[in-house]
Coordinates of N, CA and C in Angstrom, one line a residue:
Chain A
D162 N 16.2 2.7 48.7 CA 15.5 2.7 47.5 C 16.3 1.9 46.4
V163 N 15.7 1.0 45.7 CA 16.4 0.2 44.8 C 16.9 1.1 43.6
K164 N 18.0 0.6 43.0 CA 18.5 1.5 42.0 C 19.3 0.7 40.9
V165 N 19.0 1.2 39.7 CA 19.8 0.7 38.5 C 20.4 2.0 38.0
T166 N 21.7 2.0 37.9 CA 22.4 3.2 37.5 C 23.1 3.0 36.2
Q167 N 22.8 3.8 35.2 CA 23.6 3.9 33.9 C 24.5 5.1 34.0
S168 N 25.8 4.9 33.9 CA 26.7 5.9 34.2 C 26.7 7.0 33.2
S169 N 26.5 6.7 31.9 CA 26.5 7.7 30.9 C 25.1 8.0 30.4
R170 N 24.6 9.1 30.6 CA 23.2 9.5 30.2 C 23.2 9.9 28.7
Y171 N 24.2 10.6 28.3 CA 24.3 11.1 26.9 C 25.7 10.9 26.4
L172 N 25.8 10.2 25.2 CA 27.1 10.0 24.6 C 27.0 10.4 23.1
V173 N 28.1 11.0 22.6 CA 28.2 11.2 21.2 C 29.5 10.6 20.7
K174 N 29.4 9.7 19.8 CA 30.5 8.9 19.3 C 30.6 9.0 17.8
R175 N 31.8 8.7 17.2 CA 32.0 8.7 15.8 C 31.9 7.3 15.3
T176 N 31.5 7.1 14.0 CA 31.4 5.8 13.4 C 32.7 5.1 13.5
G177 N 32.6 3.8 13.9 CA 33.8 3.0 14.0 C 34.4 3.0 15.4
E178 N 34.0 3.9 16.3 CA 34.5 3.9 17.6 C 34.0 2.7 18.4
K179 N 34.7 2.3 19.4 CA 34.3 1.3 20.4 C 33.5 2.0 21.5
V180 N 32.4 1.5 21.9 CA 31.5 2.2 22.9 C 31.2 1.2 24.0
F181 N 31.4 1.7 25.2 CA 31.0 0.9 26.4 C 29.9 1.6 27.1
L182 N 28.8 0.9 27.4 CA 27.7 1.4 28.2 C 27.7 0.6 29.5
E183 N 27.7 1.3 30.6 CA 27.8 0.6 31.9 C 26.5 0.7 32.7
C184 N 26.2 -0.4 33.4 CA 25.0 -0.5 34.2 C 25.4 -1.2 35.5
V185 N 24.9 -0.6 36.6 CA 25.2 -1.1 37.9 C 23.9 -1.2 38.7
Q186 N 23.6 -2.3 39.3 CA 22.4 -2.4 40.2 C 22.8 -2.7 41.6
D187 N 22.0 -2.2 42.5 CA 22.4 -2.4 43.9 C 21.4 -3.3 44.7
M188 N 20.7 -4.1 43.9 CA 19.6 -4.9 44.5 C 19.9 -6.4 44.6
D189 N 21.2 -6.7 44.3 CA 21.6 -8.1 44.3 C 20.8 -9.0 43.4
H190 N 20.3 -8.4 42.3 CA 19.5 -9.2 41.3 C 20.4 -10.1 40.5
E191 N 19.9 -11.3 40.2 CA 20.6 -12.2 39.4 C 20.6 -11.9 37.9
N192 N 19.4 -11.4 37.5 CA 19.2 -11.2 36.0 C 19.4 -9.7 35.6
M193 N 20.0 -9.5 34.5 CA 20.1 -8.2 34.0 C 19.9 -8.2 32.5
F194 N 19.5 -7.1 32.0 CA 19.0 -6.9 30.6 C 19.6 -5.7 30.0
W195 N 19.8 -5.7 28.7 CA 20.0 -4.5 27.9 C 18.9 -4.5 26.8
Y196 N 18.2 -3.3 26.7 CA 17.2 -3.1 25.7 C 17.6 -1.9 24.9
R197 N 17.1 -1.9 23.7 CA 17.2 -0.7 22.9 C 15.8 -0.2 22.6
Q198 N 15.6 1.2 22.7 CA 14.3 1.8 22.6 C 14.4 2.8 21.4
D199 N 13.5 2.5 20.4 CA 13.4 3.4 19.3 C 11.9 3.8 19.1
P200 N 11.6 5.0 18.7 CA 10.2 5.5 18.5 C 9.5 4.5 17.6
G201 N 8.3 4.2 18.1 CA 7.4 3.3 17.2 C 7.8 1.8 17.3
L202 N 8.9 1.5 17.9 CA 9.3 0.1 17.9 C 9.3 -0.5 19.3
G203 N 9.0 0.3 20.3 CA 9.0 -0.2 21.7 C 10.4 -0.5 22.2
L204 N 10.4 -1.5 23.1 CA 11.7 -2.0 23.6 C 12.1 -3.3 23.0
R205 N 13.3 -3.4 22.5 CA 13.8 -4.6 21.9 C 15.0 -5.1 22.7
L206 N 15.0 -6.4 23.0 CA 16.0 -7.0 23.9 C 17.3 -7.2 23.1
I207 N 18.4 -6.7 23.6 CA 19.7 -7.0 22.9 C 20.3 -8.2 23.5
Y208 N 20.5 -8.2 24.8 CA 21.1 -9.3 25.5 C 20.5 -9.4 26.9
F209 N 20.6 -10.6 27.4 CA 20.1 -10.9 28.8 C 21.3 -11.7 29.5
S210 N 21.4 -11.4 30.8 CA 22.4 -12.2 31.6 C 21.7 -12.7 32.8
Y211 N 21.7 -14.1 33.0 CA 21.0 -14.7 34.1 C 21.9 -14.9 35.3
D212 N 23.2 -14.7 35.1 CA 24.1 -14.7 36.3 C 25.5 -14.2 35.8
V213 N 26.4 -14.2 36.7 CA 27.7 -13.7 36.4 C 28.3 -14.6 35.3
K214 N 28.9 -14.0 34.3 CA 29.5 -14.6 33.1 C 28.5 -15.4 32.3
M215 N 27.3 -15.3 32.5 CA 26.2 -16.0 31.7 C 25.5 -15.0 30.9
K216 N 25.2 -15.3 29.7 CA 24.4 -14.4 28.8 C 23.7 -15.2 27.8
E217 N 22.6 -14.5 27.3 CA 21.8 -15.1 26.2 C 21.6 -14.0 25.2
K218 N 21.6 -14.3 23.9 CA 21.2 -13.3 22.9 C 19.7 -13.0 23.0
G219 N 19.5 -11.7 22.7 CA 18.1 -11.3 22.6 C 17.6 -11.3 21.2
D220 N 16.8 -10.4 20.9 CA 16.2 -10.3 19.6 C 17.1 -9.6 18.6
I221 N 17.9 -8.7 19.0 CA 18.7 -7.9 18.1 C 20.2 -7.8 18.6
P222 N 20.9 -8.9 18.7 CA 22.3 -8.9 19.3 C 23.3 -8.5 18.3
E223 N 23.0 -8.4 17.0 CA 24.0 -8.1 16.0 C 24.7 -6.7 16.2
G224 N 26.0 -6.7 16.2 CA 26.7 -5.5 16.4 C 27.0 -5.1 17.9
Y225 N 26.5 -6.0 18.8 CA 26.7 -5.7 20.2 C 27.3 -7.0 20.9
S226 N 28.0 -6.7 22.0 CA 28.4 -7.8 22.9 C 28.2 -7.3 24.3
V227 N 28.3 -8.2 25.3 CA 28.1 -7.8 26.7 C 29.2 -8.5 27.5
S228 N 29.3 -7.9 28.7 CA 30.2 -8.5 29.7 C 29.5 -8.4 31.1
R229 N 29.6 -9.5 31.8 CA 29.1 -9.5 33.2 C 30.1 -10.3 34.1
E230 N 31.1 -9.5 34.6 CA 32.1 -10.1 35.4 C 31.8 -10.1 36.9
K231 N 30.9 -9.2 37.3 CA 30.4 -9.1 38.6 C 28.9 -9.1 38.6
K232 N 28.3 -9.6 39.7 CA 26.8 -9.7 39.7 C 26.2 -8.3 39.5
E233 N 26.7 -7.3 40.1 CA 26.0 -6.0 40.0 C 26.3 -5.2 38.8
R234 N 27.1 -5.6 37.9 CA 27.5 -4.8 36.7 C 27.3 -5.6 35.4
F235 N 26.7 -4.9 34.5 CA 26.4 -5.5 33.2 C 26.7 -4.4 32.1
S236 N 27.7 -4.7 31.3 CA 28.2 -3.8 30.3 C 27.7 -4.2 28.9
L237 N 27.4 -3.2 28.1 CA 27.0 -3.3 26.7 C 28.1 -2.7 25.9
I238 N 28.6 -3.5 24.9 CA 29.8 -3.0 24.1 C 29.4 -3.0 22.6
L239 N 29.6 -1.8 22.0 CA 29.5 -1.7 20.6 C 30.9 -1.7 20.0
E240 N 31.3 -2.8 19.4 CA 32.7 -2.9 19.0 C 33.1 -1.9 17.9
S241 N 32.2 -1.6 17.0 CA 32.5 -0.6 16.0 C 31.1 0.1 15.7
A242 N 31.0 1.3 16.4 CA 29.7 1.9 16.3 C 29.3 2.4 14.9
S243 N 28.0 2.2 14.6 CA 27.5 2.7 13.3 C 26.3 3.6 13.6
T244 N 26.0 4.4 12.5 CA 25.0 5.4 12.7 C 23.6 4.8 13.0
N245 N 23.4 3.5 12.6 CA 22.1 2.9 12.9 C 22.0 2.4 14.3
Q246 N 23.1 2.6 15.1 CA 23.0 2.2 16.5 C 22.7 3.5 17.3
T247 N 22.5 4.6 16.7 CA 22.0 5.8 17.4 C 20.6 5.4 18.0
S248 N 20.5 5.5 19.3 CA 19.3 5.1 20.0 C 19.4 5.4 21.5
M249 N 18.3 5.1 22.2 CA 18.2 5.1 23.6 C 18.5 3.6 24.1
Y250 N 19.4 3.5 25.0 CA 19.7 2.1 25.6 C 19.3 2.1 27.0
L251 N 18.5 1.1 27.4 CA 18.0 0.9 28.7 C 18.5 -0.4 29.3
C252 N 19.0 -0.3 30.5 CA 19.4 -1.4 31.3 C 18.3 -1.7 32.3
A253 N 18.1 -3.0 32.6 CA 17.1 -3.4 33.6 C 17.6 -4.6 34.4
S254 N 17.0 -4.8 35.5 CA 17.4 -6.0 36.3 C 16.1 -6.6 36.9
R255 N 16.2 -7.8 37.3 CA 15.1 -8.4 38.1 C 15.7 -9.5 39.0
K256 N 14.9 -9.8 40.0 CA 15.4 -10.6 41.1 C 15.9 -12.0 40.7
T257 N 15.1 -12.7 40.0 CA 15.4 -14.1 39.7 C 14.8 -14.6 38.4
G258 N 15.2 -15.6 37.9 CA 14.6 -16.2 36.7 C 13.5 -17.1 37.1
G259 N 13.0 -17.8 36.1 CA 11.9 -18.8 36.4 C 10.5 -18.2 36.3
Y260 N 10.4 -16.9 36.5 CA 9.1 -16.3 36.3 C 9.3 -14.9 35.9
A261 N 8.3 -14.3 35.2 CA 8.5 -13.0 34.7 C 8.2 -11.9 35.7
G262 N 9.0 -11.7 36.6 CA 8.9 -10.7 37.6 C 9.1 -9.3 37.0
E263 N 8.8 -8.3 37.8 CA 8.9 -7.0 37.3 C 10.4 -6.6 37.1
L264 N 10.6 -5.8 36.1 CA 11.9 -5.3 35.7 C 12.1 -3.9 36.4
F265 N 13.3 -3.7 36.8 CA 13.7 -2.4 37.3 C 14.7 -1.7 36.3
F266 N 14.3 -0.5 35.9 CA 15.1 0.1 34.8 C 16.0 1.2 35.3
G267 N 17.1 1.4 34.6 CA 17.9 2.6 34.7 C 17.3 3.7 34.0
E268 N 17.9 4.9 34.0 CA 17.4 6.1 33.4 C 17.7 6.2 31.9
G269 N 18.5 5.3 31.4 CA 18.8 5.2 30.0 C 20.0 5.9 29.6
S270 N 20.6 5.5 28.5 CA 21.8 6.1 27.9 C 21.4 6.4 26.5
R271 N 21.4 7.7 26.2 CA 21.1 8.1 24.8 C 22.4 8.3 24.0
L272 N 22.6 7.4 23.0 CA 23.8 7.4 22.2 C 23.5 7.9 20.8
T273 N 24.4 8.9 20.4 CA 24.3 9.4 19.1 C 25.6 9.0 18.4
V274 N 25.5 8.4 17.2 CA 26.7 8.0 16.5 C 26.7 8.8 15.2
L275 N 27.8 9.6 15.0 CA 27.9 10.5 13.9 C 28.8 9.9 12.8
Chain B
A196 N 1.4 -15.6 16.7 CA 2.6 -14.9 17.1 C 2.3 -14.1 18.4
Q197 N 3.3 -14.0 19.3 CA 3.2 -13.2 20.5 C 3.3 -11.7 20.2
S198 N 2.4 -11.0 20.8 CA 2.4 -9.5 20.5 C 1.7 -8.8 21.6
V199 N 2.0 -7.5 21.7 CA 1.3 -6.6 22.5 C 0.9 -5.4 21.6
T200 N -0.3 -5.0 21.6 CA -0.8 -3.9 20.8 C -1.3 -2.8 21.7
Q201 N -0.8 -1.6 21.5 CA -1.3 -0.4 22.1 C -1.8 0.4 20.9
P202 N -3.1 0.4 20.7 CA -3.6 1.0 19.4 C -3.5 2.5 19.3
D203 N -3.4 3.2 20.5 CA -3.4 4.6 20.5 C -1.9 5.1 20.7
I204 N -1.4 5.8 19.6 CA 0.0 6.3 19.7 C 0.0 7.5 20.6
H205 N -1.0 8.4 20.4 CA -1.1 9.6 21.2 C -2.5 9.7 21.7
I206 N -2.5 10.2 23.0 CA -3.8 10.6 23.6 C -3.7 11.9 24.3
T207 N -4.7 12.8 24.1 CA -4.7 14.1 24.8 C -6.0 14.2 25.6
V208 N -5.8 14.5 26.9 CA -6.9 14.7 27.8 C -6.7 16.0 28.5
S209 N -7.8 16.5 29.0 CA -7.8 17.7 29.9 C -7.5 17.3 31.3
E210 N -6.8 18.1 32.0 CA -6.5 17.8 33.4 C -7.9 17.7 34.2
G211 N -7.9 16.6 35.0 CA -9.2 16.3 35.7 C -10.1 15.3 35.0
A212 N -9.9 15.1 33.8 CA -10.7 14.2 33.0 C -10.2 12.7 33.3
S213 N -11.1 11.8 33.0 CA -10.7 10.4 33.2 C -9.8 9.9 32.0
L214 N -9.1 8.8 32.2 CA -8.2 8.3 31.2 C -8.3 6.8 31.1
E215 N -8.3 6.3 29.9 CA -8.2 4.9 29.7 C -7.2 4.6 28.5
L216 N -6.2 3.9 28.8 CA -5.2 3.5 27.8 C -5.4 2.0 27.5
R217 N -5.4 1.7 26.2 CA -5.8 0.4 25.8 C -4.5 -0.5 25.6
C218 N -4.7 -1.8 25.9 CA -3.6 -2.7 25.7 C -4.2 -4.1 25.3
N219 N -3.9 -4.6 24.2 CA -4.3 -6.0 23.8 C -3.1 -6.9 23.6
Y220 N -3.2 -8.1 24.0 CA -2.0 -9.0 23.9 C -2.4 -10.3 23.2
S221 N -1.4 -10.9 22.6 CA -1.6 -12.2 22.1 C -0.4 -13.0 22.6
Y222 N -0.7 -14.0 23.5 CA 0.3 -14.7 24.2 C -0.1 -16.1 24.5
G223 N 0.7 -17.1 24.1 CA 0.2 -18.5 24.2 C 0.2 -19.0 25.6
A224 N 1.2 -18.6 26.4 CA 1.3 -19.1 27.8 C 0.4 -18.2 28.7
T225 N 0.4 -18.6 30.0 CA -0.3 -17.7 31.0 C 0.5 -16.4 31.1
P226 N -0.1 -15.3 30.9 CA 0.7 -14.1 30.9 C 0.8 -13.4 32.2
Y227 N 1.9 -12.8 32.4 CA 2.1 -11.8 33.5 C 2.0 -10.4 32.8
L228 N 1.3 -9.5 33.3 CA 1.0 -8.3 32.6 C 1.5 -7.1 33.4
F229 N 2.0 -6.1 32.7 CA 2.6 -4.9 33.4 C 2.3 -3.7 32.6
W230 N 2.2 -2.6 33.4 CA 2.2 -1.2 32.8 C 3.3 -0.5 33.4
Y231 N 4.1 0.2 32.5 CA 5.2 1.0 32.9 C 4.9 2.4 32.4
V232 N 5.5 3.4 33.1 CA 5.4 4.8 32.6 C 6.9 5.3 32.4
Q233 N 7.0 6.1 31.4 CA 8.3 6.7 31.1 C 8.2 8.2 31.0
S234 N 8.8 9.0 31.9 CA 8.8 10.5 31.7 C 9.9 10.8 30.7
P235 N 9.9 12.0 30.1 CA 10.9 12.3 29.1 C 12.3 12.2 29.6
G236 N 13.1 11.5 28.9 CA 14.5 11.4 29.2 C 14.8 10.5 30.4
Q237 N 13.8 9.7 30.8 CA 14.0 8.8 31.9 C 13.8 7.4 31.6
G238 N 14.1 6.5 32.5 CA 13.8 5.1 32.3 C 12.4 4.8 32.6
L239 N 12.0 3.5 32.6 CA 10.7 3.1 32.8 C 10.4 2.8 34.3
Q240 N 9.3 3.2 34.8 CA 8.9 2.9 36.1 C 7.6 2.1 36.1
L241 N 7.6 1.0 37.0 CA 6.5 0.2 37.0 C 5.3 0.9 37.7
L242 N 4.1 0.8 37.0 CA 2.9 1.4 37.6 C 2.1 0.3 38.3
L243 N 2.0 -0.9 37.7 CA 1.3 -1.9 38.3 C 1.5 -3.2 37.5
K244 N 1.1 -4.3 38.1 CA 1.4 -5.6 37.5 C 0.2 -6.6 37.9
Y245 N 0.0 -7.5 37.0 CA -1.0 -8.5 37.2 C -0.4 -9.9 37.0
F246 N -0.5 -10.7 38.1 CA 0.0 -12.1 38.0 C -1.1 -13.1 38.0
S247 N -2.0 -12.9 39.0 CA -3.2 -13.8 39.2 C -4.1 -13.1 40.2
G248 N -5.3 -13.8 40.4 CA -6.2 -13.3 41.4 C -7.1 -12.3 40.9
D249 N -7.4 -11.3 41.7 CA -8.4 -10.2 41.4 C -7.9 -9.6 40.1
T250 N -8.9 -9.5 39.1 CA -8.5 -9.0 37.8 C -8.4 -7.5 37.8
L251 N -8.9 -6.8 38.8 CA -8.7 -5.3 38.9 C -7.5 -5.1 39.8
V252 N -6.5 -4.5 39.3 CA -5.3 -4.3 40.1 C -5.0 -2.8 40.3
Q253 N -4.6 -2.4 41.5 CA -4.3 -1.1 41.8 C -2.8 -0.8 41.7
G254 N -2.4 0.3 41.2 CA -1.0 0.7 41.1 C -0.7 2.0 41.8
I255 N 0.5 2.5 41.5 CA 0.9 3.7 42.1 C 0.3 4.9 41.3
K256 N 0.3 6.1 41.9 CA -0.1 7.3 41.3 C -1.6 7.3 41.0
G257 N -2.4 6.4 41.6 CA -3.8 6.4 41.4 C -4.3 5.7 40.2
F258 N -3.4 4.9 39.5 CA -3.7 4.1 38.4 C -4.3 2.8 38.8
E259 N -5.1 2.2 37.9 CA -5.6 0.9 38.0 C -5.7 0.2 36.6
A260 N -5.7 -1.1 36.6 CA -5.9 -1.8 35.3 C -6.8 -3.0 35.5
E261 N -7.5 -3.4 34.5 CA -8.3 -4.5 34.6 C -7.9 -5.6 33.5
F262 N -7.7 -6.8 34.0 CA -7.4 -7.9 33.1 C -8.7 -8.6 32.7
K263 N -8.9 -8.6 31.4 CA -10.0 -9.3 30.8 C -9.5 -10.4 29.9
R264 N -9.5 -11.6 30.4 CA -9.0 -12.8 29.6 C -9.7 -13.0 28.3
S265 N -11.1 -12.9 28.4 CA -11.9 -13.1 27.2 C -11.6 -12.2 26.1
Q266 N -11.1 -11.0 26.4 CA -10.8 -9.9 25.4 C -9.3 -9.8 25.2
S267 N -8.5 -10.6 25.9 CA -7.1 -10.4 25.8 C -6.7 -9.0 26.0
S268 N -7.2 -8.3 27.0 CA -6.9 -6.9 27.2 C -6.5 -6.7 28.7
F269 N -5.8 -5.6 28.8 CA -5.3 -5.1 30.1 C -5.2 -3.6 30.0
N270 N -6.3 -3.0 30.1 CA -6.4 -1.5 29.9 C -6.1 -0.8 31.2
L271 N -5.4 0.3 31.1 CA -5.0 1.1 32.2 C -6.0 2.3 32.3
R272 N -6.4 2.6 33.6 CA -7.3 3.7 33.8 C -6.9 4.6 35.0
K273 N -7.4 5.8 34.9 CA -7.2 6.7 36.0 C -8.4 7.6 36.0
P274 N -9.1 7.8 37.1 CA -10.3 8.6 37.2 C -10.2 10.1 36.9
S275 N -9.0 10.6 37.3 CA -8.8 12.1 37.2 C -7.3 12.3 36.9
V276 N -7.0 12.8 35.7 CA -5.6 12.9 35.3 C -5.0 14.2 35.8
H277 N -3.8 14.2 36.2 CA -3.0 15.3 36.7 C -2.0 15.7 35.6
W278 N -1.6 17.0 35.6 CA -0.7 17.4 34.6 C 0.6 16.6 34.6
S279 N 1.0 16.2 35.8 CA 2.2 15.4 36.0 C 2.1 14.0 35.4
D280 N 0.9 13.6 34.9 CA 0.8 12.3 34.3 C 1.2 12.3 32.9
A281 N 1.5 13.4 32.3 CA 2.0 13.5 30.9 C 3.3 12.7 30.8
A282 N 3.3 11.7 30.0 CA 4.4 10.8 29.8 C 4.1 9.8 28.8
E283 N 5.0 8.8 28.6 CA 4.7 7.7 27.7 C 4.4 6.4 28.5
Y284 N 3.4 5.7 28.1 CA 3.0 4.5 28.8 C 3.2 3.2 28.0
F285 N 3.8 2.2 28.6 CA 4.0 1.0 27.9 C 3.4 -0.2 28.6
C286 N 2.7 -1.0 27.9 CA 2.2 -2.2 28.3 C 3.1 -3.3 28.0
A287 N 3.3 -4.3 28.8 CA 4.2 -5.4 28.6 C 3.6 -6.7 29.1
V288 N 4.1 -7.8 28.5 CA 3.7 -9.1 28.9 C 4.9 -10.0 29.0
G289 N 4.8 -10.9 30.0 CA 5.9 -11.9 30.1 C 5.2 -13.2 30.5
A290 N 5.9 -14.3 30.3 CA 5.4 -15.6 30.5 C 5.4 -15.9 32.0
A291 N 4.5 -16.8 32.5 CA 4.4 -17.1 33.9 C 5.6 -17.7 34.4
S292 N 6.3 -18.4 33.6 CA 7.5 -19.1 34.1 C 8.5 -19.4 32.9
G293 N 9.7 -19.6 33.3 CA 10.7 -20.1 32.4 C 11.2 -19.3 31.3
T294 N 11.1 -18.0 31.4 CA 11.6 -17.2 30.3 C 12.1 -15.8 30.8
Y295 N 13.0 -15.3 30.0 CA 13.4 -13.9 30.3 C 12.8 -12.9 29.2
K296 N 12.0 -13.5 28.4 CA 11.5 -12.6 27.3 C 10.2 -11.9 27.8
Y297 N 10.3 -10.6 27.6 CA 9.1 -9.7 27.7 C 8.8 -9.1 26.4
I298 N 7.5 -8.9 26.1 CA 7.1 -8.3 24.9 C 6.5 -6.9 25.3
F299 N 7.0 -5.9 24.8 CA 6.5 -4.5 25.1 C 5.7 -4.0 23.9
G300 N 4.6 -3.3 24.3 CA 3.9 -2.5 23.3 C 4.8 -1.3 22.8
T301 N 4.3 -0.7 21.8 CA 5.0 0.5 21.2 C 4.8 1.8 21.9
G302 N 3.9 1.7 22.9 CA 3.8 2.9 23.8 C 2.6 3.8 23.4
T303 N 2.1 4.5 24.4 CA 1.1 5.6 24.1 C 1.6 6.8 24.8
R304 N 1.7 7.9 24.1 CA 2.1 9.1 24.6 C 0.9 9.9 25.1
L305 N 0.9 10.3 26.3 CA -0.2 11.1 26.9 C 0.2 12.5 27.1
K306 N -0.7 13.4 26.5 CA -0.6 14.8 26.7 C -1.7 15.3 27.6
V307 N -1.4 16.1 28.5 CA -2.5 16.6 29.4 C -2.6 18.1 29.2
L308 N -3.8 18.6 28.9 CA -4.1 20.0 28.8 C -4.5 20.6 30.1
A309 N -4.0 21.8 30.3 CA -4.3 22.5 31.6 C -5.7 23.1 31.6

C-alpha cells in the first residue's frame, strides 16, 4: 500500500522556535508538496519540489523554507515560528510532473504555536 | 480567475438518504478534476478523478461524479449514505499539463444522522 508519512502528528511550539516538519513517501514519486489547511480557506500550497534539491514557491511561502536532499523525503522548516502559523500542514506526493495526476496525502501535522 | 467553489459549507443527511455535493470551477485550461475525502484528524484520500472520456466517473466507497462542461460543474453523488461517510469533502482542479498547481475548494462538511 502506498504511503506518505508525516512523522509528527501533533506539535506544540513557542513563538520564535525553529520547527521541522518531516514527510517521507515510499512510492518513488518525483514530486512532493507542502500544503497548509485552515478552516474556510481550503488547501494552500506552500512549496513544491519537482525533484531532489529542486523547489518552487507556492502561494504562501513567506515564513517557510523547504529541504529535499533525498527523493523520498521533503521537509518543511519554520525558521522562527509565529502564532499565525498555527495550522494543519499536509504533505503530498505525485508520480511525475507534466500533468495533474492525483496527489497522495499524508495524515497531516497539526502545529500549535503559543 | 481560476477558482473552485463548493457552495455548501455544511450538509446534513439521514443515513440511507441520497447525497449530492456541488462543485463548480472556473479554469482556463482543460481541467483535471478530483474529489477527496478527509476524515477528522486525517489526510485527504482520493475518491475519484476525471481526466477525459465518460463524463460519469465511479469512485471508491460507492461515490460517483458527473462532469458537465457546459455548467463547469463536477458534482459528487452517492445513492445511499452510510454513517461512516461523515467527513469533509474537497473538490479540486488541476491543469491537463505543465503545472504543479491544484486549486482546492474550501470543502463541504457532511453530517450523517442515524
